[in-house]
Coordinates of C-alpha atoms in Angstrom, one line a residue:
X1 CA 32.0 -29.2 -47.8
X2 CA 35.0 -27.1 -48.5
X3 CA 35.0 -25.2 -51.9
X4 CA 37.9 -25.1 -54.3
X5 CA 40.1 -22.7 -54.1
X6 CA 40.1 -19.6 -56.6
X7 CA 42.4 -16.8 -57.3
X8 CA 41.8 -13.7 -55.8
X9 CA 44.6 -11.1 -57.5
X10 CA 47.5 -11.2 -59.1
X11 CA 50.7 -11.5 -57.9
X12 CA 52.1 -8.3 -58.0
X13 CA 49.0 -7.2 -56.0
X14 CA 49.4 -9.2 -53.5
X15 CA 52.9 -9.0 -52.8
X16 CA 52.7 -4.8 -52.4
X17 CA 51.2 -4.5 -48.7
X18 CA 54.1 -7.1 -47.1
X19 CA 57.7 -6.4 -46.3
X20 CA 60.5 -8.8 -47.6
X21 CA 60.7 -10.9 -44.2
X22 CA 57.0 -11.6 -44.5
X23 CA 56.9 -12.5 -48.5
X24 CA 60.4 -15.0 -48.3
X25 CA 58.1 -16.5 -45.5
X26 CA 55.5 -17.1 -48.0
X27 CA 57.8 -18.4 -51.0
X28 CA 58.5 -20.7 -48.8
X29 CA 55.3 -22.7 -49.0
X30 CA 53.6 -25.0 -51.4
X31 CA 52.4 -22.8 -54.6
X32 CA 49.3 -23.2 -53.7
X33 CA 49.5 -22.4 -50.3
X34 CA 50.9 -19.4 -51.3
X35 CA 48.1 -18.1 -53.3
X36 CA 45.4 -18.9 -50.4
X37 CA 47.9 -17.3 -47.5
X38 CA 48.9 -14.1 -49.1
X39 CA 45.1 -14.1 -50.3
X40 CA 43.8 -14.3 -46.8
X41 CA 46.6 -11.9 -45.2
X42 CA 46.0 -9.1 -48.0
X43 CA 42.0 -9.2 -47.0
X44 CA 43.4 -8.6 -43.6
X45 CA 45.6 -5.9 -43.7
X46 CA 43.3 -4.2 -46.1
X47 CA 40.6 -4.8 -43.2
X48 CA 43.0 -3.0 -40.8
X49 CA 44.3 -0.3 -42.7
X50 CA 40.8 0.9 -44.0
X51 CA 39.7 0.6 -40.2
X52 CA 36.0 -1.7 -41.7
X53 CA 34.1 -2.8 -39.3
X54 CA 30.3 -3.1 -38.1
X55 CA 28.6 -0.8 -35.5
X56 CA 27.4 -2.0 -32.5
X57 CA 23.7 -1.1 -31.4
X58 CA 22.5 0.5 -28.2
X59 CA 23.2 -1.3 -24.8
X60 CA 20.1 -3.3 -23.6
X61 CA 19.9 -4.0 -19.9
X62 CA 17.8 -7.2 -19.9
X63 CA 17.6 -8.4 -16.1
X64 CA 16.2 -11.9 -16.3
X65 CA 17.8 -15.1 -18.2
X66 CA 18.4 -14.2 -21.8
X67 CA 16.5 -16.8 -24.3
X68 CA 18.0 -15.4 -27.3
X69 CA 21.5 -13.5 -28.3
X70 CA 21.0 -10.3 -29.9
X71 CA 23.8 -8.4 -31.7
X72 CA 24.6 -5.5 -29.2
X73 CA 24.4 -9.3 -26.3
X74 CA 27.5 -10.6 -28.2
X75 CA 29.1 -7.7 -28.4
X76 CA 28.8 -6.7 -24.6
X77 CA 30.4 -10.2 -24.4
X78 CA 33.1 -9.6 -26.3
X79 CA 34.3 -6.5 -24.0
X80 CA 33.3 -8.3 -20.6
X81 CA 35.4 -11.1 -21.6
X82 CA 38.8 -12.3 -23.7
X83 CA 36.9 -13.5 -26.4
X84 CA 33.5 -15.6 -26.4
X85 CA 33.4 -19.1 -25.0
X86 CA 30.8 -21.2 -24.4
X87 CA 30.2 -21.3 -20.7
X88 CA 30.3 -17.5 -20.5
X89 CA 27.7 -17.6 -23.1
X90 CA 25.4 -20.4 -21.2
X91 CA 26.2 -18.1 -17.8
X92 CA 25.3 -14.6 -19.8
X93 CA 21.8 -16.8 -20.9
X94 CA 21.1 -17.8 -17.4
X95 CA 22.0 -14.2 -15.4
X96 CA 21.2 -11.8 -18.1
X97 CA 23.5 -9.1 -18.2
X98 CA 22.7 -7.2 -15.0
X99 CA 22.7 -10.0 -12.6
X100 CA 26.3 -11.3 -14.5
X101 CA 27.6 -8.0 -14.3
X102 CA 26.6 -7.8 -10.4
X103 CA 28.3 -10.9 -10.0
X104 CA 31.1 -10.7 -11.6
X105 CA 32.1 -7.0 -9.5
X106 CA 31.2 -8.7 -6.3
X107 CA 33.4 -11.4 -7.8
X108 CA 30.8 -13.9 -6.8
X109 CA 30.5 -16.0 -10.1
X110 CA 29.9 -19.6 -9.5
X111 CA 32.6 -21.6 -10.8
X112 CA 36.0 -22.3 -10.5
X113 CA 39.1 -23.3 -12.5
X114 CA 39.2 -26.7 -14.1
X115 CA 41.0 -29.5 -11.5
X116 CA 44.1 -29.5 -14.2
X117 CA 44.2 -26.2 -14.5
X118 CA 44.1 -25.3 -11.0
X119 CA 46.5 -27.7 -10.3
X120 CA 49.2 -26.5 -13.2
X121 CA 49.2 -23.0 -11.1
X122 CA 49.5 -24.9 -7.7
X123 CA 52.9 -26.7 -9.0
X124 CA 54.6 -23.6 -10.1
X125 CA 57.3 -23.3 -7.3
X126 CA 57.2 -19.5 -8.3
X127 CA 53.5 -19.3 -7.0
X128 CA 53.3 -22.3 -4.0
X129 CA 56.9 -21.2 -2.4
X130 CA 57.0 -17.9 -0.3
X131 CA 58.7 -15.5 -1.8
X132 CA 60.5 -14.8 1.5
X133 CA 61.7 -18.0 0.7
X134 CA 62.6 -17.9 -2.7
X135 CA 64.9 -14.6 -1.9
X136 CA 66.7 -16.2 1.2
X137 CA 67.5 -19.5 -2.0
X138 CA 68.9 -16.9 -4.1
X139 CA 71.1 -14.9 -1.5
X140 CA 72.3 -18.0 -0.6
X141 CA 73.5 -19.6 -3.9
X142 CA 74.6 -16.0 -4.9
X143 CA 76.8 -16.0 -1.6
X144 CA 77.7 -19.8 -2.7
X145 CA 78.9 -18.9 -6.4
X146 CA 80.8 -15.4 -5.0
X147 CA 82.8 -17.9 -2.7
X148 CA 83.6 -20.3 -5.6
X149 CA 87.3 -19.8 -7.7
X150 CA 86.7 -18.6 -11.1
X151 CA 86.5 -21.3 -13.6
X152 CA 84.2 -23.7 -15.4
X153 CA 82.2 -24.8 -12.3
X154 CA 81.8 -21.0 -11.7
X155 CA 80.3 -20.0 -14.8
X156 CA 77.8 -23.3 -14.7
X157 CA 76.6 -22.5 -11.5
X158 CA 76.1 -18.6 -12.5
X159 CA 74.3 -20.1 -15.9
X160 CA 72.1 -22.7 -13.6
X161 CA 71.1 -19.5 -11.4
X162 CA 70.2 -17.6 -14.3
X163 CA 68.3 -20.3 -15.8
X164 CA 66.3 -20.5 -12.3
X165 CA 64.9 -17.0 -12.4
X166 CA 63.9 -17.1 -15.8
X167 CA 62.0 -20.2 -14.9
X168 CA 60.2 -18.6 -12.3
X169 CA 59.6 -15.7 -14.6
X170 CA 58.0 -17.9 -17.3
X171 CA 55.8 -19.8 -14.4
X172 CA 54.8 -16.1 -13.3
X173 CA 53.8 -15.5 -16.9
X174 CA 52.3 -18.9 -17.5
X175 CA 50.4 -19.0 -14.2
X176 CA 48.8 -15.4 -15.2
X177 CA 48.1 -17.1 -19.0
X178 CA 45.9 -19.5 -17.3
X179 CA 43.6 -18.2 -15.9
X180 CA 43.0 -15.3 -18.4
X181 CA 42.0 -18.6 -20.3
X182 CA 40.0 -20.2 -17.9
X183 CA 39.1 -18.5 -15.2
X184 CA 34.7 -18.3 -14.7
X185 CA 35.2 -14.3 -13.9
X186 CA 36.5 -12.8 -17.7
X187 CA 35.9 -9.1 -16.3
X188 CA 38.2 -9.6 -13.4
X189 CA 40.4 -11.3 -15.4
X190 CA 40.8 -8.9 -17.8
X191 CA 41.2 -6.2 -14.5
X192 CA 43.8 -8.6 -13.7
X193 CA 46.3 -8.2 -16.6
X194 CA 44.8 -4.1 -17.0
X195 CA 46.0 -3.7 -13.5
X196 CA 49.6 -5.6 -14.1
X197 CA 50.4 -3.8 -16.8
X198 CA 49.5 -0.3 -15.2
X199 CA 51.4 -0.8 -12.2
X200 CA 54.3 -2.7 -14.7
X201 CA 57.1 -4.1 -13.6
X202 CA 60.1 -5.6 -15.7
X203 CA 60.8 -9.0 -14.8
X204 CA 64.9 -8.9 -16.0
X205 CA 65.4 -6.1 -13.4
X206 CA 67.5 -6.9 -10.1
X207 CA 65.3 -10.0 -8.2
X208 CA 62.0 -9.2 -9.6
X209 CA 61.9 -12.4 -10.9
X210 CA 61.4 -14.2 -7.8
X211 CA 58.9 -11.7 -6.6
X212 CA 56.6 -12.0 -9.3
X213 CA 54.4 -14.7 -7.9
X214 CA 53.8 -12.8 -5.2
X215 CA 53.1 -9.7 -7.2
X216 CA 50.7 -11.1 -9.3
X217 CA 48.9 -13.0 -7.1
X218 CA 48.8 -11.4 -3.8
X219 CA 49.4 -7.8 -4.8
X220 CA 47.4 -7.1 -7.7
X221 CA 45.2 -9.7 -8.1
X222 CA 42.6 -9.5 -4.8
X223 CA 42.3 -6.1 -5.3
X224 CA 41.5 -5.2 -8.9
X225 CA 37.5 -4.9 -7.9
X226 CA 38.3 -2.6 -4.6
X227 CA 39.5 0.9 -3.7
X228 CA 42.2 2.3 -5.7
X229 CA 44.0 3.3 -2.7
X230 CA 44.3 0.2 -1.7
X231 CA 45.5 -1.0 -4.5
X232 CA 48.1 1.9 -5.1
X233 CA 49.4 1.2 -1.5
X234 CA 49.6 -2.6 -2.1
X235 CA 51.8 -1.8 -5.5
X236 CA 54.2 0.9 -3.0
X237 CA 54.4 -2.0 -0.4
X238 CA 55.2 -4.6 -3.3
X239 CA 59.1 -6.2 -3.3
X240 CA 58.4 -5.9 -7.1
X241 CA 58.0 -2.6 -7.4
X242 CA 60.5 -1.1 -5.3
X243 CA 63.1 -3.7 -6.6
X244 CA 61.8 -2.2 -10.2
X245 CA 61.9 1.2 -9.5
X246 CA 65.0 1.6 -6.9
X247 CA 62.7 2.7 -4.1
X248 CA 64.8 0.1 -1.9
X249 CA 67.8 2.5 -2.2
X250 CA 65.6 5.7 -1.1
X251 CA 67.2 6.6 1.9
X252 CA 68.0 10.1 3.8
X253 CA 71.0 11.3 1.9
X254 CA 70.8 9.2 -0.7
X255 CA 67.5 10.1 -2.2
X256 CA 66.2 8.4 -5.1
X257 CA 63.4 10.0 -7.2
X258 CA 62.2 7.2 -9.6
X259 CA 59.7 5.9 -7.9
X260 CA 58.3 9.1 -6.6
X261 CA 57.9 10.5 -10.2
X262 CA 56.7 7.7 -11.6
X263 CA 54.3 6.7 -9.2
X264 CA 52.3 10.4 -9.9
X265 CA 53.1 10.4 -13.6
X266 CA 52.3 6.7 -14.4
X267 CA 50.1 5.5 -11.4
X268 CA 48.1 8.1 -10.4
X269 CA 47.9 11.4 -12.0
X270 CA 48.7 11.3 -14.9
X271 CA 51.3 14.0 -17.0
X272 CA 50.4 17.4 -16.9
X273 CA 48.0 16.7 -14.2
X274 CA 50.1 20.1 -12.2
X275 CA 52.3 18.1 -9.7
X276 CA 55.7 19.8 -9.9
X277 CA 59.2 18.9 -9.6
X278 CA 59.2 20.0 -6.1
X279 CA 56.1 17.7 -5.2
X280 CA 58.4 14.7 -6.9
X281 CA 61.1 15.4 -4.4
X282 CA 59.0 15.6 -1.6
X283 CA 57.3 12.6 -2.2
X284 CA 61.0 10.7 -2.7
X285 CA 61.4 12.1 0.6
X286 CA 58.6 11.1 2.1
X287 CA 59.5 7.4 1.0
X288 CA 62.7 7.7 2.2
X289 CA 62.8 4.3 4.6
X290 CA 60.3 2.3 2.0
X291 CA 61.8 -1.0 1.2
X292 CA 62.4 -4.8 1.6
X293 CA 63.3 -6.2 4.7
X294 CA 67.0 -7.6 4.5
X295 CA 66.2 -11.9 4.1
X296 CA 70.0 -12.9 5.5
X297 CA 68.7 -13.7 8.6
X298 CA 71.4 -11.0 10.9
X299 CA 68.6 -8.9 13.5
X300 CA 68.2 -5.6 12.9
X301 CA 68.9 -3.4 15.6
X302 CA 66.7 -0.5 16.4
X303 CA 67.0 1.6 19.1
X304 CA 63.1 2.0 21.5
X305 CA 62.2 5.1 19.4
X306 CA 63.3 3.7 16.3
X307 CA 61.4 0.8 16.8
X308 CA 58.1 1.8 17.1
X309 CA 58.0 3.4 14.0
X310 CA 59.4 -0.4 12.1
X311 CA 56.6 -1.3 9.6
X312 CA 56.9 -4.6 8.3
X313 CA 54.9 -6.9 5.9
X314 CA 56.6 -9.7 4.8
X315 CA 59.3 -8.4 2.9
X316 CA 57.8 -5.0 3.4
X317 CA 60.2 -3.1 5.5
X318 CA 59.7 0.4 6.9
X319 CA 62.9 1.6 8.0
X320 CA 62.8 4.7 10.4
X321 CA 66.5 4.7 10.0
X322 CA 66.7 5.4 6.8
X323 CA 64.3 7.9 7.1
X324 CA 63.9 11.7 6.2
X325 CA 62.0 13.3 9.2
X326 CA 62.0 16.6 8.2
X327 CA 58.5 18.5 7.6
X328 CA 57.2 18.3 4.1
X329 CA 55.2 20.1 2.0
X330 CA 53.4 17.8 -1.0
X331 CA 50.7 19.3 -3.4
X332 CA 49.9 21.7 -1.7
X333 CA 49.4 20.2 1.4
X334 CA 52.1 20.3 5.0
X335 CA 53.3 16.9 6.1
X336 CA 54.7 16.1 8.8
X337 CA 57.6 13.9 9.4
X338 CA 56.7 11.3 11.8
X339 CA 57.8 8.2 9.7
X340 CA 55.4 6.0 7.5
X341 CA 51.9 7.7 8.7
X342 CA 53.6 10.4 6.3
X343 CA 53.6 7.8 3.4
X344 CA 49.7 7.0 3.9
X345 CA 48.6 11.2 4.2
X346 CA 50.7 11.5 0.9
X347 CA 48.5 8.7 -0.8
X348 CA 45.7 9.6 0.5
X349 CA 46.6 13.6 -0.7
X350 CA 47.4 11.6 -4.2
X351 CA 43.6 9.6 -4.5
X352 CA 42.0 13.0 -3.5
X353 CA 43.6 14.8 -6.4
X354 CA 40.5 15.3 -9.6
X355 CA 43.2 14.6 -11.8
X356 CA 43.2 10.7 -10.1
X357 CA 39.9 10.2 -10.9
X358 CA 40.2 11.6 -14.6
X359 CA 43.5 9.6 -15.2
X360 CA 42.1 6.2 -13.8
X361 CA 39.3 6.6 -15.8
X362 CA 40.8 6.9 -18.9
X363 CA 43.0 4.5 -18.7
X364 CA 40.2 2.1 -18.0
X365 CA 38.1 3.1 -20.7
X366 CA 40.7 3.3 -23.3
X367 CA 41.1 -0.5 -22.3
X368 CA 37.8 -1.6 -22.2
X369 CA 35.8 1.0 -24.5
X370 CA 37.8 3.2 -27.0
X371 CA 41.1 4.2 -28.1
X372 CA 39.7 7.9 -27.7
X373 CA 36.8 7.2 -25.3
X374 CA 33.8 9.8 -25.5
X375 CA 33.5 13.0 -23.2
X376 CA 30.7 12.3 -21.9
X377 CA 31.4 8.6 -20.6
X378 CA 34.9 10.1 -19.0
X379 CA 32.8 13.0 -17.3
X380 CA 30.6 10.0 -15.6
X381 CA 33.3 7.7 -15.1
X382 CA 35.6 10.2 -13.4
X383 CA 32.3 11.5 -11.1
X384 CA 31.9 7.9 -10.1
X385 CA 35.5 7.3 -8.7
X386 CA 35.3 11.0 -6.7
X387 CA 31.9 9.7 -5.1
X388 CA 32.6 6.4 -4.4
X389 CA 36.1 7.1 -3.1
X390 CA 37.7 5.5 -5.7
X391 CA 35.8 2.2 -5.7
X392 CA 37.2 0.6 -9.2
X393 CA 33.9 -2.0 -9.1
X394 CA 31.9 1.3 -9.4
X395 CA 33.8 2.8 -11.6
X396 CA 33.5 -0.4 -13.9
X397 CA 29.9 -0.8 -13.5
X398 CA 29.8 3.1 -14.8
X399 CA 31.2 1.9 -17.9
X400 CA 29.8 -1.1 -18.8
X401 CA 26.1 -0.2 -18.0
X402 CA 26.9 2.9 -20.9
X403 CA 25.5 3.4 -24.2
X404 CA 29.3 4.6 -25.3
X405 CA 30.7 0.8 -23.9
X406 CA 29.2 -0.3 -27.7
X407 CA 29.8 2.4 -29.7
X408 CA 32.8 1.3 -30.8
X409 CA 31.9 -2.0 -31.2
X410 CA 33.8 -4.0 -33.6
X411 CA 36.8 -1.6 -34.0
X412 CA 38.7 -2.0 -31.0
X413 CA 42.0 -3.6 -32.2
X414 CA 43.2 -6.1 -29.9
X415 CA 46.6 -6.3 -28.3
X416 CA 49.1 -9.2 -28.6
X417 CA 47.4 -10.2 -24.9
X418 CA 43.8 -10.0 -26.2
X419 CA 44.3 -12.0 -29.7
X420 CA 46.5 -14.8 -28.3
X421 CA 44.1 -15.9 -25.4
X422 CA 40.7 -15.3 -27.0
X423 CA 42.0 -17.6 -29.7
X424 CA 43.1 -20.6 -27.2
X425 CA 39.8 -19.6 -25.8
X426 CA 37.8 -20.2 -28.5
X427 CA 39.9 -22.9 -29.6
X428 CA 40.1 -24.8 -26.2
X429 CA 37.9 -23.2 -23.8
X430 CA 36.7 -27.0 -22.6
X431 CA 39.5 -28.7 -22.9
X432 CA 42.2 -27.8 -20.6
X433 CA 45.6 -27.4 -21.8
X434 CA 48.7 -29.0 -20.4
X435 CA 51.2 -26.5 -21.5
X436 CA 50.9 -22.6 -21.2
X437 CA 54.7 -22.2 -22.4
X438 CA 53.6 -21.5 -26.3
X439 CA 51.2 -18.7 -24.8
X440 CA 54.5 -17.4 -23.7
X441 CA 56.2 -17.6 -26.5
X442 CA 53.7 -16.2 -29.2
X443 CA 53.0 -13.2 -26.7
X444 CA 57.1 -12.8 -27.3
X445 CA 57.0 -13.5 -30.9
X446 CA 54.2 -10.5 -31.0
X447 CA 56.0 -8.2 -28.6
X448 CA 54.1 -8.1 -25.6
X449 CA 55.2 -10.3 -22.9
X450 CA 54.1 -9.9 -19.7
X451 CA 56.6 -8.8 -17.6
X452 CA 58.4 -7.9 -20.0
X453 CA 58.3 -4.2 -20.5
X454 CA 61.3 -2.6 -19.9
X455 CA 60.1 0.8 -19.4
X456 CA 57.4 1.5 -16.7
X457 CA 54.7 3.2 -18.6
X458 CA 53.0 -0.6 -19.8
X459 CA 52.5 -1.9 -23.1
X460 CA 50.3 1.3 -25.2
X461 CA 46.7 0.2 -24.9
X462 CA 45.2 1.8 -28.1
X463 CA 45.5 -0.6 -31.5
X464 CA 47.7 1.4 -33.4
X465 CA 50.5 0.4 -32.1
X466 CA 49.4 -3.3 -32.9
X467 CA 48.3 -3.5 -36.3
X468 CA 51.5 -3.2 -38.2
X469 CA 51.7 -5.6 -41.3
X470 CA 54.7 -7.3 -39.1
X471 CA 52.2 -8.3 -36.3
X472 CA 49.7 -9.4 -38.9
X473 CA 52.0 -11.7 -40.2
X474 CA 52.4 -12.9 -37.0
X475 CA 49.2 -13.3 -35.9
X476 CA 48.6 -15.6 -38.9
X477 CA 51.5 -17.9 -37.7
X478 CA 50.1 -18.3 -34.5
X479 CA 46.6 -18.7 -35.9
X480 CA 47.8 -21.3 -37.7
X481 CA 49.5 -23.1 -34.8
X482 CA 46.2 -23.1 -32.7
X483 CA 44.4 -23.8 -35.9
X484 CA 46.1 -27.1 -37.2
X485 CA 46.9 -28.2 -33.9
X486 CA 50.6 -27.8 -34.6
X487 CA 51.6 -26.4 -31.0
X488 CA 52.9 -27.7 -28.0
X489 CA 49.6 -26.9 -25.6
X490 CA 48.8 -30.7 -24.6
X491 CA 52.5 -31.6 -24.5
X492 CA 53.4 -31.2 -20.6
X493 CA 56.7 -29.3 -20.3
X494 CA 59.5 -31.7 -20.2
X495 CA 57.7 -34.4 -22.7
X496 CA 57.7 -35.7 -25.6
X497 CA 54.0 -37.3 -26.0
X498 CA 52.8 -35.8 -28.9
X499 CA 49.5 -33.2 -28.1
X500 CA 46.2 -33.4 -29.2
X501 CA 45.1 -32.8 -33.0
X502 CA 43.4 -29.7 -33.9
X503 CA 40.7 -28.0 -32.7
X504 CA 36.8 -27.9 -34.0
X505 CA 35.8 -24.3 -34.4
X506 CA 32.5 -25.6 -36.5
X507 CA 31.0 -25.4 -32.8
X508 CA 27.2 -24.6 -31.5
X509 CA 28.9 -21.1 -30.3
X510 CA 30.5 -20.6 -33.6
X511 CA 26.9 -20.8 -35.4
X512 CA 25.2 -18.9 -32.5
X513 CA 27.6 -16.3 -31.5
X514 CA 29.9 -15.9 -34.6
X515 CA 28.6 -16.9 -37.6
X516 CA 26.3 -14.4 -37.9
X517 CA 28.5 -11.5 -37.3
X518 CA 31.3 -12.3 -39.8
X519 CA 32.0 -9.7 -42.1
X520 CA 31.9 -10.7 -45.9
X521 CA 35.9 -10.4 -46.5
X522 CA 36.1 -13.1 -44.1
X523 CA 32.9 -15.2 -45.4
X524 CA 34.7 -14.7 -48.6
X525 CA 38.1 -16.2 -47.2
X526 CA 36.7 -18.9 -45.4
X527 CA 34.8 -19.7 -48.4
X528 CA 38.4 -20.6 -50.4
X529 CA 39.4 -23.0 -47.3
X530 CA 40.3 -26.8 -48.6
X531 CA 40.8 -28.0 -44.9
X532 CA 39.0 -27.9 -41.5
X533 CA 43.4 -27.0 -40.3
X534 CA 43.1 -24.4 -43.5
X535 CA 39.6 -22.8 -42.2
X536 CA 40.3 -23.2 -38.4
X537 CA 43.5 -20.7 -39.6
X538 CA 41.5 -18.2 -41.6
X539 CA 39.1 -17.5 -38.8
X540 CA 42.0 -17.5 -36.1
X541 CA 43.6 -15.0 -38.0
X542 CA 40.0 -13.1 -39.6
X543 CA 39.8 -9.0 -39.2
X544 CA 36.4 -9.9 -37.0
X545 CA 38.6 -11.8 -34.3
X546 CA 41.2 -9.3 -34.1
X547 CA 38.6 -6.5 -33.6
X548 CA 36.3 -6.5 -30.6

């Protein structure tokens, strides 16, 4: 079934779109394996540069079970989802689109994560430990190693420590990885990561590391569907956050601004959204006292005053002695000190604000719909979130029930995120992997780890700052990894079995959902493919599956 392979250009046209890392990568391979690959990545980047792709059609709001897919149905899919698979496809049949979308905002879709799966997350010490727990293990063996003579022993045990976080980072990572790939509810899922990387936090910083299970699954994750404010005052309660942005050394006298500027900037209103640098040191004065609660197990004294203004949260602490009680005025608005009641008004002062509903809008759509998403689709967006007091399910059931969500169908560039698990997806979507690490390591090949932002504005969300010919070079390794089955995924951590061979795209969703969609470059690459590994790669890596 697979055609010969014939010569698409010369070689001098070929070699012009790729820099020198990406063509000694190329001489490296079989002479005929060099014509097909620099064939297939030159259709690519053309693909990319020139911006092709196919319009989508009006949104149809079918209500019953859907007996056929229509164009504008896959495409919907491909924004409610990473990437097609063939359950969401029999559950899109079976709902129709209202009744999945209802569903999936009430987060009531009926399924779970596979057994293996689920049970991969469950062993991750980072996730089943406390993370009360994991902090008082790492004060501990920090006090251990400061007590040790310096030396050999020394320097392991510093090394072993090190090693430990970063373990507990990757689990964090891998955990998160998982169920972008297999959990039943794409939409939240997708909220999920959206949600992480707004409210980022950088995994390398102080003890973060150790508080990322926690963040991830306790913070962020059961309230990506709910109010806003809720989430915001999760995120100002989370160890993460003020570990990442120094808020646990805001104290009176020894004020510290970061998080107070970038929680408006970054979080909530956006820049230029007429906060001024007066509001920013009110509100670092007003969280003055925010912090973790100390894990080395000495009480805390606090005289009867004092102590009825003590909020705690696990390792949420409120400190009233650290505490600036002095009155404040914050956008406009007089606050008084009385300790953390002062924190909630100034949240609540920051959700009220117009420019919170425009800025949370925006972001969302620029995710989900358009790297410059349409007026008019902002304008009813950003009127949702003021009347339903910031209700983020409403807000996403504004955009997705829109003519504008399709609009720009098939020329949304995906991030790193977006192309690495829609390709497992559609690679392994029934057949549960056993190692999540290589997800890991492609997303740090490509530049976009999770976690792993050092700066706290998030990874850009338009595709620009994706589709350099770097990253498509890239992206065709790891295509070809998933494609030939030369990865690591069904090789449990710590093994040596070898993994499972490679996957069968040439699947009932491929001919229903994909097929008919692909654009002629890439019927024209496939058409050159001499192997199911060589075909499996070229589709992996096709312009149509790194658009959306």
């Amino acid at each position: 079934m697979w055609l010969a392979h014939h010569r698409l250009m010369s070689h001098h046209e070929i070699a012009a779109p790729f820099n020198s890392s990406m063509s000694m990568a190329i001489l490296s391979l079989s002479p005929a394996l060099q014509f097909r690959t620099t064939s297939w990545l030159f259709l690519l980047a053309t693909f990319v540069i020139s911006g092709c792709s196919t319009a989508g059609l009006p949104v149809a709001d079918p209500a019953h079970a859907v007996t056929s897919l229509s164009r504008d149905d896959i495409a919907w899919l491909h924004r409610d989802g990473f990437g097609l698979d063939a359950d969401g496809l029999t559950r899109y049949r079976t709902l129709g689109r209202t009744r999945l979308l209802d569903a999936q905002l009430t987060d009531h879709v009926n399924s779970h994560l596979p057994p293996s799966v689920a049970s991969q997350i469950g062993g991750f010490e980072v996730i089943h430990t406390p993370s009360t727990q994991l902090l008082v293990t790492l004060q501990t063996e920090q006090q251990r190693i400061q007590a040790m003579p310096a030396g050999d022993d020394k320097a392991a045990a510093q090394k072993q420590l090190q090693q430990h976080g970063n373990q507990l980072g990757q689990e964090a990572q891998q955990a998160e990885l998982l169920q972008e790939v297999y959990g039943p509810n794409q939409l939240k899922e997708q909220l999920v990561w959206f949600w992480l990387n707004h409210f980022s936090v950088y995994a390398a910083k102080g003890r973060a590391r150790w508080e990322l299970g926690d963040y991830e699954q306790n913070t962020i994750r059961p309230r990506v569907l709910g109010k806003f404010r809720d989430l915001l005052m999760a995120t100002l309660e989370s160890p993460a956050m003020l570990e990442f942005l120094d808020n646990a050394q805001n104290a009176k006298g020894h004020v510290n601004e970061n998080y107070a500027r970038e929680l408006m900037e970054l979080h909530a209103l956006g820049v230029g959204s007429g906060y001024t640098q007066q509001d920013v040191q009110q509100l670092a004065l007003i969280l003055t006292g925010v912090g973790i609660a100390p894990v080395d197990g000495k009480p805390q004294h606090f005289n009867p005053k004092m102590a009825a203004l003590v909020v705690r949260k696990g390792l949420f602490e409120f400190n009233p002695q650290r505490h600036d009680f002095s009155n404040k005025v914050f956008l406009g608005h007089p606050i008084r000190g009385r300790g953390f009641d002062e924190v909630r008004q100034a949240v609540d002062i920051i959700v009220q604000q117009p420019a919170c509903a425009q800025f949370v809008s925006r972001q969302l759509a620029e995710y989900f719909a358009a790297d410059n998403p349409p007026p008019a689709l902002l304008a009813r967006m950003t009127n949702t979130f003021r009347h339903s007091d910031g209700d983020i399910a409403s807000v996403m059931r504004t955009m997705f029930e829109s003519p504008e969500l399709l609009a720009s169908s098939g020329k949304k560039f995906k991030d790193p995120n977006q192309f690495v698990v829609s390709s497992v997806r559609l690679a392994y979507s029934d057949r549960p992997i056993a190692n999540a690490l290589p997800l890991v390591y492609w997303l740090n090949q490509l530049d976009e780890p999770l976690f792993g932002r050092i700066t706290p504005d998030g990874w850009p969300l338009d595709g620009a700052s994706w589709s350099s010919s770097g990253q498509m070079e890239k992206r065709f390794d790891i295509a070809n990894a998933i494609g030939t089955g030369n990865n690591q995924l069904f090789t449990p951590a710590g093994s040596t079995a070898r993994g499972a061979g490679f996957p069968m795209l040439t699947t009932r969703l491929y001919y229903e959902a994909i097929e008919p969609q692909l654009s002629a470059v890439t019927r024209t690459a496939l058409s050159k493919a001499i192997s199911q590994q060589e075909w499996n790669t070229y589709l992996l890596s096709s312009p149509d599956l790194n658009y959306r």
